[in-house]
Tab-separated table of N, CA and C in Angstrom:
chain	number	residue	atom	x	y	z
A	208	UNK	N	82.506	203.037	141.372
A	208	UNK	CA	83.877	202.431	141.467
A	208	UNK	C	84.288	200.804	142.094
A	209	UNK	N	82.965	200.409	142.573
A	209	UNK	CA	83.372	198.832	142.780
A	209	UNK	C	83.522	197.839	141.109
A	210	UNK	N	82.328	198.219	140.556
A	210	UNK	CA	82.429	197.922	138.883
A	210	UNK	C	83.775	198.016	138.505
A	211	UNK	N	84.581	199.152	138.040
A	211	UNK	CA	85.379	199.541	137.788
A	211	UNK	C	86.580	198.588	138.309
A	212	UNK	N	86.830	198.523	139.587
A	212	UNK	CA	87.598	197.839	140.466
A	212	UNK	C	87.606	196.319	140.177
A	213	UNK	N	86.237	195.870	139.845
A	213	UNK	CA	86.081	194.568	139.342
A	213	UNK	C	86.362	194.519	138.161
A	214	UNK	N	85.898	195.141	136.996
A	214	UNK	CA	86.606	195.064	135.795
A	214	UNK	C	87.981	195.216	135.643
A	215	UNK	N	88.920	196.077	136.318
A	215	UNK	CA	90.396	196.401	136.285
A	215	UNK	C	90.801	194.626	136.843
A	216	UNK	N	90.347	194.324	138.024
A	216	UNK	CA	90.892	192.999	138.453
A	216	UNK	C	90.783	191.796	137.583
A	217	UNK	N	89.576	191.927	136.862
A	217	UNK	CA	89.335	190.724	135.696
A	217	UNK	C	90.261	190.654	134.750
A	218	UNK	N	90.333	192.237	134.066
A	218	UNK	CA	90.894	192.168	133.173
A	218	UNK	C	92.667	191.729	133.480
A	219	UNK	N	93.027	192.187	134.427
A	219	UNK	CA	94.642	191.944	134.950
A	219	UNK	C	94.496	190.528	134.844
A	220	UNK	N	93.653	189.739	135.368
A	220	UNK	CA	93.998	188.449	135.865
A	220	UNK	C	93.677	187.389	134.023
A	221	UNK	N	92.944	187.867	133.333
A	221	UNK	CA	92.662	187.908	132.167
A	221	UNK	C	94.111	187.627	131.332
A	222	UNK	N	94.996	189.240	131.471
A	222	UNK	CA	95.797	189.439	130.776
A	222	UNK	C	97.148	188.518	131.073
A	223	UNK	N	96.958	188.241	132.855
A	223	UNK	CA	98.098	187.634	133.022
A	223	UNK	C	98.556	186.037	132.778
A	224	UNK	N	96.932	185.535	132.746
A	224	UNK	CA	96.502	184.378	132.411
A	224	UNK	C	96.999	184.178	130.377
A	225	UNK	N	96.750	185.156	130.006
A	225	UNK	CA	96.851	184.982	128.722
A	225	UNK	C	98.484	185.315	127.969
A	226	UNK	N	99.070	185.995	129.087
A	226	UNK	CA	100.343	186.454	128.652
A	226	UNK	C	101.379	185.284	128.776
A	227	UNK	N	100.987	184.471	129.605
A	227	UNK	CA	102.214	183.719	130.003
A	227	UNK	C	102.142	182.240	129.219
A	228	UNK	N	102.757	181.851	128.774
A	228	UNK	CA	102.928	180.587	127.768
A	228	UNK	C	102.864	179.023	128.830
A	229	UNK	N	102.304	178.162	128.003
A	229	UNK	CA	102.100	176.810	128.684
A	229	UNK	C	103.343	176.278	129.358
A	230	UNK	N	103.584	175.370	130.167
A	230	UNK	CA	104.750	175.083	130.633
A	230	UNK	C	105.366	173.904	129.607
A	231	UNK	N	106.521	174.029	129.309
A	231	UNK	CA	106.837	172.834	128.665
A	231	UNK	C	106.935	171.649	129.236
A	232	UNK	N	106.764	170.374	128.319
A	232	UNK	CA	106.284	168.945	128.845
A	232	UNK	C	107.555	168.694	129.290
A	233	UNK	N	107.358	167.840	130.627
A	233	UNK	CA	108.735	166.807	130.785
A	233	UNK	C	109.098	165.986	130.312
A	234	UNK	N	110.275	165.613	129.947
A	234	UNK	CA	111.010	165.117	129.349
A	234	UNK	C	111.336	163.462	129.889
A	235	UNK	N	110.848	162.117	129.512
A	235	UNK	CA	111.174	161.217	129.834
A	235	UNK	C	112.811	160.611	129.820
A	236	UNK	N	113.349	159.966	130.770
A	236	UNK	CA	114.430	159.942	130.838
A	236	UNK	C	114.974	158.872	129.141
A	237	UNK	N	116.192	159.619	128.654
A	237	UNK	CA	116.721	158.723	127.297
A	237	UNK	C	115.823	158.946	126.357
A	238	UNK	N	114.878	160.527	126.329
A	238	UNK	CA	114.233	160.876	125.422
A	238	UNK	C	112.939	159.962	124.865
A	239	UNK	N	112.814	158.895	125.294
A	239	UNK	CA	111.642	157.990	124.929
A	239	UNK	C	110.230	158.354	125.528
A	240	UNK	N	109.156	158.434	124.417
A	240	UNK	CA	107.690	158.821	124.839
A	240	UNK	C	107.015	157.361	125.429
A	241	UNK	N	107.987	155.974	125.405
A	241	UNK	CA	107.494	155.022	125.827
A	241	UNK	C	108.407	153.926	126.679
A	242	UNK	N	107.947	153.224	127.822
A	242	UNK	CA	108.953	152.626	128.285
A	242	UNK	C	108.659	151.088	128.122
A	243	UNK	N	109.312	150.336	127.793
A	243	UNK	CA	109.280	149.022	127.644
A	243	UNK	C	110.274	147.800	129.013
A	244	UNK	N	109.579	146.866	129.091
A	244	UNK	CA	110.215	146.032	130.009
A	244	UNK	C	111.369	145.284	128.924
A	245	UNK	N	112.642	145.634	129.485
A	245	UNK	CA	113.737	145.561	128.799
A	245	UNK	C	114.033	143.738	128.702
A	246	UNK	N	113.500	143.311	129.231
A	246	UNK	CA	113.729	141.758	129.259
A	246	UNK	C	112.943	141.203	128.503
A	247	UNK	N	111.903	141.839	127.904
A	247	UNK	CA	111.264	141.207	126.303
A	247	UNK	C	112.157	141.593	125.472
A	248	UNK	N	113.091	142.547	125.391
A	248	UNK	CA	113.753	142.770	124.211
A	248	UNK	C	115.001	141.823	124.396
A	249	UNK	N	115.398	141.428	125.362
A	249	UNK	CA	116.930	140.707	125.765
A	249	UNK	C	116.319	139.220	125.217
A	250	UNK	N	114.946	138.808	125.573
A	250	UNK	CA	114.811	137.345	125.635
A	250	UNK	C	114.616	136.881	124.059
A	251	UNK	N	115.539	136.019	123.879
A	251	UNK	CA	115.393	135.090	122.476
A	251	UNK	C	114.983	133.995	122.332
A	252	UNK	N	113.931	134.045	121.265
A	252	UNK	CA	113.156	132.487	121.385
A	252	UNK	C	114.032	132.002	119.831
A	253	UNK	N	113.928	130.555	120.536
A	253	UNK	CA	114.355	129.923	119.296
A	253	UNK	C	113.307	128.722	118.820
A	254	UNK	N	112.021	129.290	118.765
A	254	UNK	CA	110.854	128.269	118.250
A	254	UNK	C	109.675	129.249	118.148
A	255	UNK	N	109.236	129.092	116.988
A	255	UNK	CA	107.422	129.729	116.994
A	255	UNK	C	106.631	128.671	117.553
A	256	UNK	N	105.775	129.292	118.223
A	256	UNK	CA	104.798	128.435	119.161
A	256	UNK	C	103.511	128.099	118.056
A	257	UNK	N	103.078	126.862	117.875
A	257	UNK	CA	102.461	126.271	117.334
A	257	UNK	C	100.875	126.783	117.426
A	258	UNK	N	99.731	126.944	116.932
A	258	UNK	CA	98.477	127.189	117.051
A	258	UNK	C	97.883	125.990	117.224
A	259	UNK	N	97.469	125.682	118.690
A	259	UNK	CA	96.476	124.284	118.942
A	259	UNK	C	95.504	124.061	118.224
A	260	UNK	N	94.869	125.215	117.553
A	260	UNK	CA	93.371	124.682	116.818
A	260	UNK	C	94.048	124.188	115.352
A	261	UNK	N	94.783	124.694	115.029
A	261	UNK	CA	95.462	124.239	113.638
A	261	UNK	C	96.389	122.949	113.556
A	262	UNK	N	97.067	122.657	114.799
A	262	UNK	CA	97.699	121.410	115.233
A	262	UNK	C	96.542	120.203	115.604
A	263	UNK	N	95.516	120.609	115.809
A	263	UNK	CA	94.234	119.150	116.215
A	263	UNK	C	93.282	119.344	114.969
A	264	UNK	N	93.678	119.462	113.681
A	264	UNK	CA	92.890	119.426	112.353
A	264	UNK	C	93.308	118.950	111.517
A	265	UNK	N	93.122	118.409	110.371
A	265	UNK	CA	93.477	118.341	108.959
A	265	UNK	C	92.882	119.590	108.355
A	266	UNK	N	93.797	120.002	107.672
A	266	UNK	CA	93.422	121.439	106.840
A	266	UNK	C	94.619	121.290	105.608
A	267	UNK	N	94.136	121.931	104.508
A	267	UNK	CA	94.645	122.772	103.255
A	267	UNK	C	94.454	123.883	102.943
A	268	UNK	N	95.286	124.896	102.570
A	268	UNK	CA	94.997	126.355	102.374
A	268	UNK	C	95.945	126.671	101.267
A	269	UNK	N	95.575	127.581	100.381
A	269	UNK	CA	95.974	127.989	99.339
A	269	UNK	C	96.068	129.866	99.417
A	270	UNK	N	97.374	130.060	98.867
A	270	UNK	CA	97.631	131.335	98.778
A	270	UNK	C	98.318	132.006	97.755
A	271	UNK	N	97.657	132.897	97.400
A	271	UNK	CA	98.588	133.431	95.835
A	271	UNK	C	99.238	134.555	96.242
A	272	UNK	N	100.739	134.707	96.170
A	272	UNK	CA	101.704	135.574	96.436
A	272	UNK	C	102.424	136.614	95.379
A	273	UNK	N	102.543	137.746	95.428
A	273	UNK	CA	103.552	138.368	94.172
A	273	UNK	C	104.732	138.995	94.788
A	274	UNK	N	105.494	138.809	94.333
A	274	UNK	CA	106.880	139.528	94.710
A	274	UNK	C	106.771	141.244	94.242
A	275	UNK	N	106.978	141.989	94.588
A	275	UNK	CA	107.195	143.406	94.032
A	275	UNK	C	108.183	144.258	94.935
A	276	UNK	N	108.372	145.662	94.877
A	276	UNK	CA	109.848	146.356	95.000
A	276	UNK	C	109.322	146.279	96.565
A	277	UNK	N	108.648	146.079	97.201
A	277	UNK	CA	108.327	146.165	98.643
A	277	UNK	C	109.069	144.727	99.379
A	278	UNK	N	108.641	144.004	98.503
A	278	UNK	CA	109.778	142.582	99.008
A	278	UNK	C	108.777	141.108	98.493
A	279	UNK	N	108.770	139.959	99.495
A	279	UNK	CA	107.585	138.855	99.083
A	279	UNK	C	106.536	138.894	99.712
A	280	UNK	N	106.475	139.864	100.480
A	280	UNK	CA	104.948	139.826	101.323
A	280	UNK	C	104.440	141.138	101.461
A	281	UNK	N	103.186	141.433	101.329
A	281	UNK	CA	102.788	142.734	101.863
A	281	UNK	C	102.216	142.503	103.433
A	282	UNK	N	101.946	143.782	103.836
A	282	UNK	CA	102.319	143.803	105.299
A	282	UNK	C	100.850	142.894	105.765
A	283	UNK	N	99.927	143.172	104.875
A	283	UNK	CA	98.563	142.356	105.138
A	283	UNK	C	98.763	140.816	105.340
A	284	UNK	N	99.535	140.536	104.223
A	284	UNK	CA	100.119	138.749	104.114
A	284	UNK	C	101.014	138.092	105.099
A	285	UNK	N	101.558	139.192	105.788
A	285	UNK	CA	102.456	138.233	106.528
A	285	UNK	C	102.471	137.627	107.475
A	286	UNK	N	101.165	137.989	108.594
A	286	UNK	CA	100.855	137.042	109.480
A	286	UNK	C	99.930	136.069	109.236
A	287	UNK	N	99.003	136.099	108.047
A	287	UNK	CA	98.115	134.774	107.979
A	287	UNK	C	99.552	133.810	107.117
A	288	UNK	N	100.343	134.666	106.224
A	288	UNK	CA	101.219	133.509	105.629
A	288	UNK	C	102.156	132.801	106.568
A	289	UNK	N	102.408	133.745	107.617
A	289	UNK	CA	103.236	132.777	108.705
A	289	UNK	C	102.737	131.904	109.386
A	290	UNK	N	101.752	132.018	109.908
A	290	UNK	CA	100.780	131.372	110.777
A	290	UNK	C	100.621	130.076	110.005
A	291	UNK	N	100.328	130.021	108.784
A	291	UNK	CA	99.939	128.847	108.129
A	291	UNK	C	101.394	128.196	108.097
A	292	UNK	N	102.301	128.737	107.483
A	292	UNK	CA	103.746	128.260	107.207
A	292	UNK	C	104.160	127.454	108.303
A	293	UNK	N	104.291	128.193	109.400
A	293	UNK	CA	105.039	127.460	110.560
A	293	UNK	C	104.106	126.533	111.352
A	294	UNK	N	102.559	126.344	110.726
A	294	UNK	CA	101.653	125.142	111.447
A	294	UNK	C	101.617	123.977	110.254
A	295	UNK	N	102.134	124.408	108.904
A	295	UNK	CA	102.057	123.394	108.158
A	295	UNK	C	103.290	122.112	108.188
A	296	UNK	N	102.855	121.000	107.618
A	296	UNK	CA	103.704	119.673	107.466
A	296	UNK	C	104.301	120.124	106.055
A	297	UNK	N	103.549	120.259	105.228
A	297	UNK	CA	103.993	120.488	103.865
A	297	UNK	C	103.555	121.491	103.189
A	298	UNK	N	104.826	122.328	102.453
A	298	UNK	CA	104.443	123.545	101.694
A	298	UNK	C	104.637	123.187	99.936
A	299	UNK	N	103.886	123.693	99.314
A	299	UNK	CA	103.990	123.564	97.640
A	299	UNK	C	104.159	124.685	97.316
A	300	UNK	N	105.426	125.108	96.755
A	300	UNK	CA	105.353	126.424	95.949
A	300	UNK	C	105.242	126.183	94.483
A	301	UNK	N	104.474	126.901	93.723
A	301	UNK	CA	103.950	126.615	92.299
A	301	UNK	C	104.534	128.049	91.789
A	302	UNK	N	105.521	128.293	90.653
A	302	UNK	CA	105.789	129.303	89.885
A	302	UNK	C	107.141	129.393	89.215
A	303	UNK	N	107.387	130.698	88.851
A	303	UNK	CA	108.848	130.753	87.897
A	303	UNK	C	109.936	130.159	89.107
A	304	UNK	N	110.937	129.391	88.554
A	304	UNK	CA	111.676	128.555	89.359
A	304	UNK	C	112.700	129.692	90.313
A	305	UNK	N	112.921	130.685	89.606
A	305	UNK	CA	114.054	131.353	90.473
A	305	UNK	C	113.034	132.015	91.850
A	306	UNK	N	111.757	132.556	91.225
A	306	UNK	CA	110.839	133.063	92.426
A	306	UNK	C	110.585	132.306	93.511
A	307	UNK	N	110.251	130.837	93.075
A	307	UNK	CA	109.862	129.953	94.012
A	307	UNK	C	111.330	129.633	95.020
A	308	UNK	N	112.244	129.707	94.444
A	308	UNK	CA	113.225	129.345	95.500
A	308	UNK	C	113.886	130.293	96.288
A	309	UNK	N	113.655	131.597	95.982
A	309	UNK	CA	113.418	132.878	96.661
A	309	UNK	C	112.383	132.872	97.789
A	310	UNK	N	111.634	132.500	97.619
A	310	UNK	CA	110.144	132.429	98.700
A	310	UNK	C	110.904	130.922	99.816
A	311	UNK	N	111.134	129.856	98.744
A	311	UNK	CA	111.640	128.573	100.003
A	311	UNK	C	112.942	129.469	100.980
A	312	UNK	N	113.743	129.933	100.275
A	312	UNK	CA	114.891	130.569	101.239
A	312	UNK	C	114.557	131.346	102.119
A	313	UNK	N	113.539	132.276	101.674
A	313	UNK	CA	113.095	133.423	103.060
A	313	UNK	C	112.252	132.832	103.806
A	314	UNK	N	111.602	131.905	103.768
A	314	UNK	CA	110.614	131.102	104.524
A	314	UNK	C	111.518	130.197	105.318
A	315	UNK	N	112.657	129.351	104.977
A	315	UNK	CA	113.347	128.853	105.706
A	315	UNK	C	114.490	129.753	106.677
A	316	UNK	N	114.539	130.780	106.169
A	316	UNK	CA	115.565	131.710	107.079
A	316	UNK	C	114.500	132.547	108.075
A	317	UNK	N	113.105	132.221	108.137
A	317	UNK	CA	112.582	132.474	109.002
A	317	UNK	C	111.714	131.681	109.683
A	318	UNK	N	112.552	130.626	109.862
A	318	UNK	CA	111.958	129.555	111.147
A	318	UNK	C	111.098	128.564	110.425
A	319	UNK	N	110.552	128.603	109.326
A	319	UNK	CA	109.815	127.810	108.839
A	319	UNK	C	110.069	126.113	108.520
A	320	UNK	N	109.829	125.425	109.263
A	320	UNK	CA	110.224	123.741	109.360
A	320	UNK	C	109.354	122.913	108.442
A	321	UNK	N	108.471	123.313	107.647
A	321	UNK	CA	107.565	122.398	107.224
A	321	UNK	C	108.493	121.861	105.797
A	322	UNK	N	108.094	120.469	105.025
A	322	UNK	CA	108.728	120.158	104.048
A	322	UNK	C	108.380	120.939	102.933
A	323	UNK	N	109.166	121.510	101.941
A	323	UNK	CA	109.145	122.532	100.898
A	323	UNK	C	109.129	121.755	99.787
A	324	UNK	N	108.247	121.601	98.770
A	324	UNK	CA	108.184	120.904	97.669
A	324	UNK	C	108.143	122.065	96.503
A	325	UNK	N	109.157	122.185	95.680
A	325	UNK	CA	108.980	123.435	94.779
A	325	UNK	C	108.312	122.553	92.940
A	326	UNK	N	107.645	123.441	92.854
A	326	UNK	CA	106.970	123.011	91.484
A	326	UNK	C	107.247	123.865	90.251
A	327	UNK	N	108.590	124.451	89.758
A	327	UNK	CA	108.485	125.331	88.855
A	327	UNK	C	107.814	125.330	87.650
A	328	UNK	N	107.272	126.370	87.139
A	328	UNK	CA	106.367	126.324	85.930
A	328	UNK	C	107.152	127.391	85.041
A	329	UNK	N	106.615	127.572	83.842
A	329	UNK	CA	107.068	128.532	82.806
A	329	UNK	C	105.936	129.334	82.630
A	330	UNK	N	105.616	130.625	83.157
A	330	UNK	CA	104.437	131.267	82.880
A	330	UNK	C	104.662	131.986	81.456
A	331	UNK	N	103.530	131.935	80.492
A	331	UNK	CA	103.812	132.816	79.357
A	331	UNK	C	102.933	134.004	79.476
A	332	UNK	N	101.357	133.656	79.916
A	332	UNK	CA	100.802	135.004	80.165
A	332	UNK	C	100.687	135.283	81.913
A	333	UNK	N	100.377	136.476	82.192
A	333	UNK	CA	100.598	136.791	83.326
A	333	UNK	C	101.690	137.462	84.292
A	334	UNK	N	101.510	137.443	85.697
A	334	UNK	CA	102.794	138.021	86.643
A	334	UNK	C	104.053	137.071	86.588
A	335	UNK	N	105.011	137.156	86.034
A	335	UNK	CA	105.908	136.352	86.444
A	335	UNK	C	106.307	136.110	87.789
A	336	UNK	N	106.370	137.068	88.625
A	336	UNK	CA	106.605	137.342	89.862
A	336	UNK	C	105.349	136.690	90.893
A	337	UNK	N	104.233	136.331	90.226
A	337	UNK	CA	103.571	135.532	91.032
A	337	UNK	C	103.483	133.831	91.432
A	338	UNK	N	103.152	133.664	92.654
A	338	UNK	CA	103.111	132.031	92.767
A	338	UNK	C	102.100	131.324	93.856
A	339	UNK	N	101.566	130.735	93.550
A	339	UNK	CA	100.954	130.079	94.328
A	339	UNK	C	101.566	129.114	95.580
A	340	UNK	N	101.075	129.252	96.920
A	340	UNK	CA	101.678	128.336	97.718
A	340	UNK	C	100.127	127.678	98.646
A	341	UNK	N	100.721	126.068	98.391
A	341	UNK	CA	99.843	125.447	99.112
A	341	UNK	C	100.081	124.864	100.542
A	342	UNK	N	99.331	124.840	101.723
A	342	UNK	CA	99.699	124.645	103.180
A	342	UNK	C	98.984	123.274	102.962
A	343	UNK	N	99.814	122.221	103.805
A	343	UNK	CA	99.074	121.206	104.152
A	343	UNK	C	99.264	120.720	105.752
A	344	UNK	N	98.167	120.369	106.690
A	344	UNK	CA	98.782	119.657	107.580
A	344	UNK	C	97.782	118.509	107.910
A	345	UNK	N	98.024	117.336	108.752
A	345	UNK	CA	97.274	116.339	108.921
A	345	UNK	C	97.622	116.104	110.696
A	346	UNK	N	96.640	115.923	111.483
A	346	UNK	CA	96.808	115.637	112.914
A	346	UNK	C	97.644	114.608	112.993
A	347	UNK	N	97.646	113.836	112.224
A	347	UNK	CA	98.501	112.324	112.594
A	347	UNK	C	99.699	112.558	112.041
A	348	UNK	N	100.167	113.730	111.677
A	348	UNK	CA	101.257	113.741	111.107
A	348	UNK	C	101.431	112.954	109.694
A	349	UNK	N	100.573	112.460	109.308
A	349	UNK	CA	100.843	111.502	107.609
A	349	UNK	C	100.160	112.554	106.753
A	350	UNK	N	100.692	113.083	105.911
A	350	UNK	CA	100.145	113.511	104.611
A	350	UNK	C	100.254	112.771	103.359
A	351	UNK	N	99.025	111.987	103.020
A	351	UNK	CA	98.925	111.169	101.629
A	351	UNK	C	99.728	111.905	100.567
A	352	UNK	N	99.929	111.271	99.469
A	352	UNK	CA	100.606	111.899	98.246
A	352	UNK	C	99.614	111.930	97.465
């Protein structure tokens, strides 16, 4: 009898435990899954901070960029390109005239203050949407021609 009673008790506990559904998760206010410090969103910056390592040395860097249907830069290129552009004193853009003008406008609209020199070329073979960007920085501010 004890075994039967224990078995019935165990069966009823399992049945009751499995029959009820899991409780619904509580929703956060506003339906957001994350909370943000609103002051971060409200703060408007009017400058781009300079990288202290890049500011204290002479350097030259070259990047090849290709305009495609997604835009002028791929996601992988954005951080590196803007880090260099915002820390450069001079940028030379080499490529088809209309494409390098588009890149120049894009960088100026996004706060790049470096002197930009456009070097248009006619591309006979290859991708006309590809340009070369050369970035220059001198710690003393003097970039020789």
